[in-house]
CSV table of C-alpha atoms and ligand atoms in Angstrom, one decimal:
chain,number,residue,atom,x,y,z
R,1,UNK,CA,36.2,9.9,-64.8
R,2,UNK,CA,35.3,6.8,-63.5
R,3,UNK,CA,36.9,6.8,-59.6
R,4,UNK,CA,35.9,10.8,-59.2
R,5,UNK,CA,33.1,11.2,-56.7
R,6,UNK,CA,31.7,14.4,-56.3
R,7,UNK,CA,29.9,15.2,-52.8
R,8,UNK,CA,29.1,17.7,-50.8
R,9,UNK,CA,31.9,19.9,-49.2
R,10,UNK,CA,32.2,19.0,-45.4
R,11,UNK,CA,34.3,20.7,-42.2
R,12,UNK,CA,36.7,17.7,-42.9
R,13,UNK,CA,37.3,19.1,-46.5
R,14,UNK,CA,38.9,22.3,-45.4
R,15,UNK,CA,42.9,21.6,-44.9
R,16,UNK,CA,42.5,19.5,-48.7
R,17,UNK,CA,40.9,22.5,-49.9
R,18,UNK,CA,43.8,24.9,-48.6
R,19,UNK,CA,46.3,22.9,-50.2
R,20,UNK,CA,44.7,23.3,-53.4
R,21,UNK,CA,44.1,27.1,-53.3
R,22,UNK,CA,47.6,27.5,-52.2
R,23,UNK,CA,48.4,25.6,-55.6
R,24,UNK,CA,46.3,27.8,-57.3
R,25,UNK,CA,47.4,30.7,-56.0
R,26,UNK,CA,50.9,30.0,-56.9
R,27,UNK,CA,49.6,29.8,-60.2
R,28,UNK,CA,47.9,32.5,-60.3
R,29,UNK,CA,51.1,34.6,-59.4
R,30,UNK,CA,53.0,32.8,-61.5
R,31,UNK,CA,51.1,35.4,-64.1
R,32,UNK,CA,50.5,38.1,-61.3
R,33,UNK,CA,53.5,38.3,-58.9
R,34,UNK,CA,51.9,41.8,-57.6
R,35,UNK,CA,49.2,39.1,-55.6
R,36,UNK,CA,49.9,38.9,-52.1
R,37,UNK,CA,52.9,35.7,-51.4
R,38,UNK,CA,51.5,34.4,-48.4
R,39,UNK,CA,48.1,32.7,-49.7
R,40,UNK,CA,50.8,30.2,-51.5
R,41,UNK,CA,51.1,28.7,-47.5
R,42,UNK,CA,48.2,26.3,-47.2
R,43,UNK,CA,48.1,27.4,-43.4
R,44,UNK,CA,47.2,31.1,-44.7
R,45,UNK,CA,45.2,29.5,-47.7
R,46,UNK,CA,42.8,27.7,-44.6
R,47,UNK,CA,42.0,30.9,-43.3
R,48,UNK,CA,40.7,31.9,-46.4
R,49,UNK,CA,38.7,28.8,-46.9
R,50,UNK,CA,37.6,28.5,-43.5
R,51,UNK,CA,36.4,32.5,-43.6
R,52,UNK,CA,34.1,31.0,-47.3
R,53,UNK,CA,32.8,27.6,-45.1
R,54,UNK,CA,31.8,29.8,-41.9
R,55,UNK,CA,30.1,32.1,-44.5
R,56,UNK,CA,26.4,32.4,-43.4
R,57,UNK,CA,24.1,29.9,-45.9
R,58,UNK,CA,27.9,28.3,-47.5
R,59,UNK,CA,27.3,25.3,-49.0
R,60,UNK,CA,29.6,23.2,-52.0
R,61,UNK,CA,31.3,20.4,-53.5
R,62,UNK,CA,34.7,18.4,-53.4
R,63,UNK,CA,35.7,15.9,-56.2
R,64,UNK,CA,37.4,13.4,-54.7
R,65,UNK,CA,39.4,11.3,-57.1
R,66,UNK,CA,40.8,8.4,-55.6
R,67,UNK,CA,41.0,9.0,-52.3
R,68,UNK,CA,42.2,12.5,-53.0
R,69,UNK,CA,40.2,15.8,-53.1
R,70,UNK,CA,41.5,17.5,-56.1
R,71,UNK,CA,39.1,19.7,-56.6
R,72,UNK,CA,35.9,21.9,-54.6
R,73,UNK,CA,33.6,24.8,-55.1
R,74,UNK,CA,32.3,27.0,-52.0
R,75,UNK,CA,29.3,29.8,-52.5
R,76,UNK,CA,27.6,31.6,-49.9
R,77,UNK,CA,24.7,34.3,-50.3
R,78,UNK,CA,25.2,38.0,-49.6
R,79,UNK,CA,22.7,40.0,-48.1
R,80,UNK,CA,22.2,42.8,-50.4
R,81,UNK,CA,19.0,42.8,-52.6
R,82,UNK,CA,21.6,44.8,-55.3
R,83,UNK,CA,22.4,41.0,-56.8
R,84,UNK,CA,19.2,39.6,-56.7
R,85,UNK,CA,18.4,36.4,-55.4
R,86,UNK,CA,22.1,35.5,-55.0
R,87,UNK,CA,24.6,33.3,-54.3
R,88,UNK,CA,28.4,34.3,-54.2
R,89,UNK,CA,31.6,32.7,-54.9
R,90,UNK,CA,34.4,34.4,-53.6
R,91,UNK,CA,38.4,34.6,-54.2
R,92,UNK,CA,38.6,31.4,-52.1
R,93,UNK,CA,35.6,30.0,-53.2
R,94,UNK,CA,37.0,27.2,-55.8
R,95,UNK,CA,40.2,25.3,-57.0
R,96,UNK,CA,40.7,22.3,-58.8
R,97,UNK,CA,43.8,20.5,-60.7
R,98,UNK,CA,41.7,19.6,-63.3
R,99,UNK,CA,39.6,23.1,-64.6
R,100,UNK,CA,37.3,20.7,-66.5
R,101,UNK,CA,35.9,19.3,-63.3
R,102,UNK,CA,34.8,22.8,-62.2
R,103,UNK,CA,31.6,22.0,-64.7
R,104,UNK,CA,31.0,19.1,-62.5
R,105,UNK,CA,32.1,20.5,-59.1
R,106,UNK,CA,29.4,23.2,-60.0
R,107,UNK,CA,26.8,20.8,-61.2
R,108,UNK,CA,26.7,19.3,-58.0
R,109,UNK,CA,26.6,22.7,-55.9
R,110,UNK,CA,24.0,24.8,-58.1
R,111,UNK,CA,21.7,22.1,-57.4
R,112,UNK,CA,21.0,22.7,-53.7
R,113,UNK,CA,21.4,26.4,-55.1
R,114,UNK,CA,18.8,26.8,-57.2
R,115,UNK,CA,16.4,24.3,-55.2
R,116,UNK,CA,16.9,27.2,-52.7
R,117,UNK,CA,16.1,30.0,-55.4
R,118,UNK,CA,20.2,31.0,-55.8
R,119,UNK,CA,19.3,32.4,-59.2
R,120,UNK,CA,21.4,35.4,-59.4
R,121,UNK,CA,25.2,33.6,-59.5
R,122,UNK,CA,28.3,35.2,-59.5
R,123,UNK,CA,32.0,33.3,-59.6
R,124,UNK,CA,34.9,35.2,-58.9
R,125,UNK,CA,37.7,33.6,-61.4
R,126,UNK,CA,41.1,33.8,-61.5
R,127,UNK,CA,42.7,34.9,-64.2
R,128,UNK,CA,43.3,31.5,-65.7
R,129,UNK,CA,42.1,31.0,-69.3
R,130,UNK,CA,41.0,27.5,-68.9
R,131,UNK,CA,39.6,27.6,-65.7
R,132,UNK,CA,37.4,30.7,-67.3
R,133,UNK,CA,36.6,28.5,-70.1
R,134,UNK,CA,35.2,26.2,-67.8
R,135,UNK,CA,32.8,28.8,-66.3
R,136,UNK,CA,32.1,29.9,-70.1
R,137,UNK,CA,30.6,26.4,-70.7
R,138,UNK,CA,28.3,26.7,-67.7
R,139,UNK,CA,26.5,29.5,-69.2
R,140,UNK,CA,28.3,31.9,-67.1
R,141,UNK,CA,29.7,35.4,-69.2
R,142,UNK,CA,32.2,38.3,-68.1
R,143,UNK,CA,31.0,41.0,-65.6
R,144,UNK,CA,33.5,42.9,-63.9
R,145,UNK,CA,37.3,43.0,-64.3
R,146,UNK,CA,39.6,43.2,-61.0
R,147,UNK,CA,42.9,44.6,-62.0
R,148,UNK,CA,46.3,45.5,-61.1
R,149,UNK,CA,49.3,47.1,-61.7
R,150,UNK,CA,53.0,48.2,-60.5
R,151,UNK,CA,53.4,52.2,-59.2
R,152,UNK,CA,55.5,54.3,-61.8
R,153,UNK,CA,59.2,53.9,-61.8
R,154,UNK,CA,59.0,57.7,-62.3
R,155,UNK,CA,56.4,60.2,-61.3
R,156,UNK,CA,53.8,60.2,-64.9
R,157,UNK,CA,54.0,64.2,-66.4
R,158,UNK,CA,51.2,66.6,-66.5
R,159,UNK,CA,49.3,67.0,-69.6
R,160,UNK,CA,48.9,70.5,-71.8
R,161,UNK,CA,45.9,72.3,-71.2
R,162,UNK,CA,45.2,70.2,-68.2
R,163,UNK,CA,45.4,70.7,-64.3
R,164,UNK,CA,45.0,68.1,-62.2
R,165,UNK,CA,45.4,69.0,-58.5
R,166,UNK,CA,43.9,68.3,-54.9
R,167,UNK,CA,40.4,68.6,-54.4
R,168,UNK,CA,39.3,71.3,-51.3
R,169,UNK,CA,36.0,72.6,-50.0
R,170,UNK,CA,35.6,75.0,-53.1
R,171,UNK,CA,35.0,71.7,-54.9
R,172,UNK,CA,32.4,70.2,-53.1
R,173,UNK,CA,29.4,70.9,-55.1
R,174,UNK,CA,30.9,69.7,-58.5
R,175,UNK,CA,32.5,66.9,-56.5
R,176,UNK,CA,28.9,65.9,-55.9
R,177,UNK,CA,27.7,65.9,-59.3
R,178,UNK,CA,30.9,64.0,-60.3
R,179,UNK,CA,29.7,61.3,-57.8
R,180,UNK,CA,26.7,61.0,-60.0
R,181,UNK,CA,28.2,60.4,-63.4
R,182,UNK,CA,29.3,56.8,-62.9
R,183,UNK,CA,26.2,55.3,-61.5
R,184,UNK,CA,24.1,57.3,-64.4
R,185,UNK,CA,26.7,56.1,-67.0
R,186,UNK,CA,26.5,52.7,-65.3
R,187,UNK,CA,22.9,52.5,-65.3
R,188,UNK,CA,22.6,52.7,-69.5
R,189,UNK,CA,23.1,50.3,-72.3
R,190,UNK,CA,25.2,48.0,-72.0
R,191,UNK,CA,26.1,48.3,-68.1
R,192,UNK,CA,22.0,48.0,-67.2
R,193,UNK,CA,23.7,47.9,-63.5
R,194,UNK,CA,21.0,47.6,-60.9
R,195,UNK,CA,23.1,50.2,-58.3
R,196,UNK,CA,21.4,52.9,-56.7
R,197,UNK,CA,21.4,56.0,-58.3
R,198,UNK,CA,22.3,59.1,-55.4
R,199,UNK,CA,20.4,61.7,-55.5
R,200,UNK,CA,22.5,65.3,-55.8
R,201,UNK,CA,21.5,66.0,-51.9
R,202,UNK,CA,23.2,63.2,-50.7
R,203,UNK,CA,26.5,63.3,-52.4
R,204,UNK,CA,26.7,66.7,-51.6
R,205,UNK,CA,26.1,65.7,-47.5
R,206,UNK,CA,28.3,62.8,-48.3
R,207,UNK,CA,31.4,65.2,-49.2
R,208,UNK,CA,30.7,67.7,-46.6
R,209,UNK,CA,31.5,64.8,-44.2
R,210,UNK,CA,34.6,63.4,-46.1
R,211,UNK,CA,36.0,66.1,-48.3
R,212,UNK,CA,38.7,66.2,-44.9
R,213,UNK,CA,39.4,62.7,-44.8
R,214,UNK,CA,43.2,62.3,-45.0
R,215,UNK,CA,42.5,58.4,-46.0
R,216,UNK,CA,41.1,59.2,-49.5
R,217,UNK,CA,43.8,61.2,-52.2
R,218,UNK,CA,40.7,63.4,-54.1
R,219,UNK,CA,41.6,64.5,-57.1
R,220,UNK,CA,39.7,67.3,-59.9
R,221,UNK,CA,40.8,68.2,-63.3
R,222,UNK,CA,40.5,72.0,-64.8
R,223,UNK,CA,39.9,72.3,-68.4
R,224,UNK,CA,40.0,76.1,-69.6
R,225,UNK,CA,39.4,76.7,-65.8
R,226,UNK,CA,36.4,74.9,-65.4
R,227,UNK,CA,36.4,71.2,-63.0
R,228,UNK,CA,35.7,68.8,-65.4
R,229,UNK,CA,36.5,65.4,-63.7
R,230,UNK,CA,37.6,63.9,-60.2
R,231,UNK,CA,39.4,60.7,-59.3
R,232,UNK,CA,40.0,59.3,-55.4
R,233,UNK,CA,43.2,57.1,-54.5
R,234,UNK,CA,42.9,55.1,-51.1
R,235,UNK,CA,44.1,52.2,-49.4
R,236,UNK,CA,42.9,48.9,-51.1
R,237,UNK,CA,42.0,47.9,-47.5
R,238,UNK,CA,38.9,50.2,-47.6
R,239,UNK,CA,37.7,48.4,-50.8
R,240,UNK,CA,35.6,45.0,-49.6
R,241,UNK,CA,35.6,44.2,-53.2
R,242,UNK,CA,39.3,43.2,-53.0
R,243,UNK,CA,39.9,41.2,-49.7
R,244,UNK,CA,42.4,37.7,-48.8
R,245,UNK,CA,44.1,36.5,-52.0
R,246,UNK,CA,42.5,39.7,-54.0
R,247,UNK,CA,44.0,41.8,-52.0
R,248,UNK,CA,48.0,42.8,-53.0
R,249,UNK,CA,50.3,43.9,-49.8
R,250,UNK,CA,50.5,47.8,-49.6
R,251,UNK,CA,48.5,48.5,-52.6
R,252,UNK,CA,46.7,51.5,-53.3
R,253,UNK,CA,43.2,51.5,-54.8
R,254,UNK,CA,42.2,53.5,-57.5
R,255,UNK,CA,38.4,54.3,-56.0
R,256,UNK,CA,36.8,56.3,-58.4
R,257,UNK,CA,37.3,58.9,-61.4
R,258,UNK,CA,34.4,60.6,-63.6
R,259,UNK,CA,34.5,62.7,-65.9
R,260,UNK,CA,31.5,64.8,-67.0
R,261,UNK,CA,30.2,63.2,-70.8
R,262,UNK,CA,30.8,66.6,-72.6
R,263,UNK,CA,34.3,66.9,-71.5
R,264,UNK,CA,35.6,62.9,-72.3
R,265,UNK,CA,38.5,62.0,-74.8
R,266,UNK,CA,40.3,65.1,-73.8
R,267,UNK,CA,43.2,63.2,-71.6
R,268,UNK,CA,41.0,64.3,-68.4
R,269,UNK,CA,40.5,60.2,-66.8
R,270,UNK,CA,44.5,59.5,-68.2
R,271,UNK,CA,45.6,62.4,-66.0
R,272,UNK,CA,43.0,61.7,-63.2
R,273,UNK,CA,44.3,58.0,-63.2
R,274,UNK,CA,48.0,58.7,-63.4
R,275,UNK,CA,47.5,61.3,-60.3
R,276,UNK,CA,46.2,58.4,-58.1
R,277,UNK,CA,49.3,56.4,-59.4
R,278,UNK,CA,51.5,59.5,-58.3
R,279,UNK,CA,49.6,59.8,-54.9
R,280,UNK,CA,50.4,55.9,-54.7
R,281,UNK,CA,54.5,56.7,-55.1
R,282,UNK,CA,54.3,59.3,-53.0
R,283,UNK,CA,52.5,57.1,-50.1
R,284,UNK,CA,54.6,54.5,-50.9
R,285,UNK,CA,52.6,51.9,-52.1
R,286,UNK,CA,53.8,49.1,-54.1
R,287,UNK,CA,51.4,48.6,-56.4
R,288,UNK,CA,48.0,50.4,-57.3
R,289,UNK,CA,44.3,48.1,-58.1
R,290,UNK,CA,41.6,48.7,-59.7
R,291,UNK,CA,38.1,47.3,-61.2
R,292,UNK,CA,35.2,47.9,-63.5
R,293,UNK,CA,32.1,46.9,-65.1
R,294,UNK,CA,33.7,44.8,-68.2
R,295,UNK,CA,30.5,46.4,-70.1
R,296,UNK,CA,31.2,49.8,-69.3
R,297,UNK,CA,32.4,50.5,-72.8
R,298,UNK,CA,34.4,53.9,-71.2
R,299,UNK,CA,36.6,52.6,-68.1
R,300,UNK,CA,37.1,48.7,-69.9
R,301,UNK,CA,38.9,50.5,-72.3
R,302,UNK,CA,40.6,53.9,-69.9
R,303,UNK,CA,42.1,51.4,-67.4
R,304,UNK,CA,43.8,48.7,-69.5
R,305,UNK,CA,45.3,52.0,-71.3
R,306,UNK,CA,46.7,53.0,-68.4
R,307,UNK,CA,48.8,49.9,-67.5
R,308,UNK,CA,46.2,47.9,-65.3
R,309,UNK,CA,46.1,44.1,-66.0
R,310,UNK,CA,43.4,41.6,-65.4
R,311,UNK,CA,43.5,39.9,-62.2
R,312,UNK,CA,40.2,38.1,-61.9
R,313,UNK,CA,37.4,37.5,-63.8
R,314,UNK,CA,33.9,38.3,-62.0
R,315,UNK,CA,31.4,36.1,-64.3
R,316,UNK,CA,28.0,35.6,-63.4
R,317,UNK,CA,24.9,33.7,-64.6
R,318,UNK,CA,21.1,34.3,-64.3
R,319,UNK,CA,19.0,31.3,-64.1
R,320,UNK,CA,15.2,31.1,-65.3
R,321,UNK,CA,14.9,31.7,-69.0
I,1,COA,C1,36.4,56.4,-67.7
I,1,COA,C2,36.6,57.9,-67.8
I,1,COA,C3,36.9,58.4,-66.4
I,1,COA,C4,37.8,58.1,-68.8
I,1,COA,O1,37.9,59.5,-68.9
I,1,COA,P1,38.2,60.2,-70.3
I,1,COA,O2,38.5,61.6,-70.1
I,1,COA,O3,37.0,60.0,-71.2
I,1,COA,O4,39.4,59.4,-70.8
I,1,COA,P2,40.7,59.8,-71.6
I,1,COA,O5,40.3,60.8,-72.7
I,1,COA,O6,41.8,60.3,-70.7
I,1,COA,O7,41.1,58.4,-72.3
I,1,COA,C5,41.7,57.4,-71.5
I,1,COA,C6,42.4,56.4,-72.4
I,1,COA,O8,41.3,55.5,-72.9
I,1,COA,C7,41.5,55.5,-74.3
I,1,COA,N1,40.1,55.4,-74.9
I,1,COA,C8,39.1,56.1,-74.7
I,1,COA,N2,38.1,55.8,-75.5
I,1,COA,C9,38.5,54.7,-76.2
I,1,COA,C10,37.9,53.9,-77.2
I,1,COA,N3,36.7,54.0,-77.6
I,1,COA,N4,38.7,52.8,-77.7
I,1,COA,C11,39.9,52.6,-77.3
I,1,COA,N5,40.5,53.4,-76.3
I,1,COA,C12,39.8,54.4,-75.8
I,1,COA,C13,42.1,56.8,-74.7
I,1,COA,O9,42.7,56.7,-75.9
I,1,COA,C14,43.1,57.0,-73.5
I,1,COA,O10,44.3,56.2,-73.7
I,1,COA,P3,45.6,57.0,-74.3
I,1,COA,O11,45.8,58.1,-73.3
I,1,COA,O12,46.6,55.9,-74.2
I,1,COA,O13,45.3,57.4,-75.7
I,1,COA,C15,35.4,58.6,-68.4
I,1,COA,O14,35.1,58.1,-69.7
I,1,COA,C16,34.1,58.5,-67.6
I,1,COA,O15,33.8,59.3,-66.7
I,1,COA,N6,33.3,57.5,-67.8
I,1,COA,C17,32.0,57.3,-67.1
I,1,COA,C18,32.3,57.0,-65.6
I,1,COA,C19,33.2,55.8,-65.5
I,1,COA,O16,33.1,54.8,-66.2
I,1,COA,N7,34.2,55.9,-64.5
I,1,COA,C20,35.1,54.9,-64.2
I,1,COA,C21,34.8,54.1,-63.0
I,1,COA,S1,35.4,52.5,-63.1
């Protein structure tokens, strides 16, 4: 590596850096055609990158090899105390020809990071197995899953013994406690997430507000009569998890689906998932995303089932002991 400088990333980095996320990205889709076409334009690409730079508190690195930059890394800090002391980087955060120089790339930029007490890290990856290796050797392991796949050629059947059908008000107070299940679930070995955990109150104001809202498909499921599980389908342009090169043209978003712990294994999150997919033909949609806690040992393995594909790769790394 002896003509590769690394430096700092500066304004005068950012049509490089477009080119090689548009490389990337063509990739990427190589794997995932569902991704959205346009980011392989290094004119849309800048946007991206420019939207990381102009973050509040970016800062990163370019490799420069030659007189080439073949490589950078871009983070930025959210606001939220949810991810601790934080730094972020994002789906246009980082590309490089070479995935080995991501260990150096990141080197360089996790210095200033930590100095400025950036302990809590998180890398969005794409779904490319060298490039993840990469991370893997910075001490950096799997958190979340972004995933994606194509709407059913033909509507999915109903399942025996269950009902799946539109939510109304009726529904509302086991709506409510349906909104707690996930966060509980997520809050227990091995997810140990730090979200907030809703107290029944809210969620119950919270759907007497939205239960209406034409935006979001809400699904229950009847067992022997009895609501048992609830799944929501909207536009993956309300989801801020998924935005720029994460987020597919006219794709749905599979929200949200519970099912109450007594009731699991009985088909009830198949049939709530495959009613979002249905909702997604009838809309139109092209293609339906979703994500999860990779450590949530119940949706890591649901979703996958269901036909949903890794996309990216959320991996994140805690510095300090
Ligand atoms: C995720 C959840 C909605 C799934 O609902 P469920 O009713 O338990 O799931 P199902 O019985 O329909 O099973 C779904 C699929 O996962 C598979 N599956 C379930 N447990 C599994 C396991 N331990 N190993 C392998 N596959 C498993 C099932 O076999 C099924 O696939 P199949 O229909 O091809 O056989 C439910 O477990 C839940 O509420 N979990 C807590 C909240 C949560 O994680 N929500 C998801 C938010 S991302």
């Amino acid at each position: 590596m002896s003509r590769v400088v690394i430096r700092p990333f500066e304004t005068a980095d950012l049509p490089a850096a477009s080119r090689l996320l548009a490389e990337r990205h063509a990739r990427h889709r190589l794997k995932h055609p569902l991704l959205p076409a346009e980011y392989e334009d290094p004119k849309l690409a800048l946007i991206e990158v420019t939207a990381a730079w102009e973050s509040e508190g970016a800062s990163g690195s370019v490799l420069v090899d030659g007189d080439e930059v073949t490589g950078y890394l871009l983070g930025a800090p959210k606001s939220s105390p949810l991810w601790g002391p934080n730094i972020w980087v994002e789906q246009a955060g980082q590309a490089v020809r070479v995935p080995e120089y991501m260990r150096d790339l990141y080197g360089a930029a996790a210095t200033k990071w930590v100095a400025d007490g950036r302990t809590a890290q998180y890398v969005l990856v794409p779904d490319d197995a060298e490039l993840v290796d990469a991370w893997f050797r910075l001490g950096f392991g799997s958190q979340h899953a972004h995933a994606i796949r194509p709407v059913p050629a033909e509507p999915l059947a109903a399942r025996p013994n269950l009902t799946v059908r539109r939510a109304g008000r009726g529904d509302i107070p086991v709506l409510a406690e349906l909104d707690l299940v996930l966060p509980r679930h997520q809050a227990l070995s091995p997810v140990f997430s730090a979200g907030e955990l809703p107290t029944l109150e809210e969620a119950l104001a919270d759907w007497e507000e939205s239960i209406d809202d034409r935006e979001y498909a809400t699904f229950v499921a009847e067992y022997n009569g009895q609501v048992i599980g609830s799944s929501i389908g909207c536009s993956i342009e309300k989801s801020s998890a998924h935005g720029g090169l994460a987020q597919p043209d006219n794709a749905g978003f599979l929200a949200y689906a519970a099912v109450l712990p007594e009731s699991r294994g009985l088909g009830a999150g198949r049939a709530l998932g495959e009613a979002v997919l249905n909702w997604a033909v009838e809309v139109g949609y092209t293609s339906v995303v979703t994500d999860w806690r990779v450590t949530n040992l119940l949706s890591s393995r649901a979703w996958p089932r269901l036909g949903f594909v890794q996309t990216f790769h959320r991996l994140h790394r805690l510095i300090g002991y």
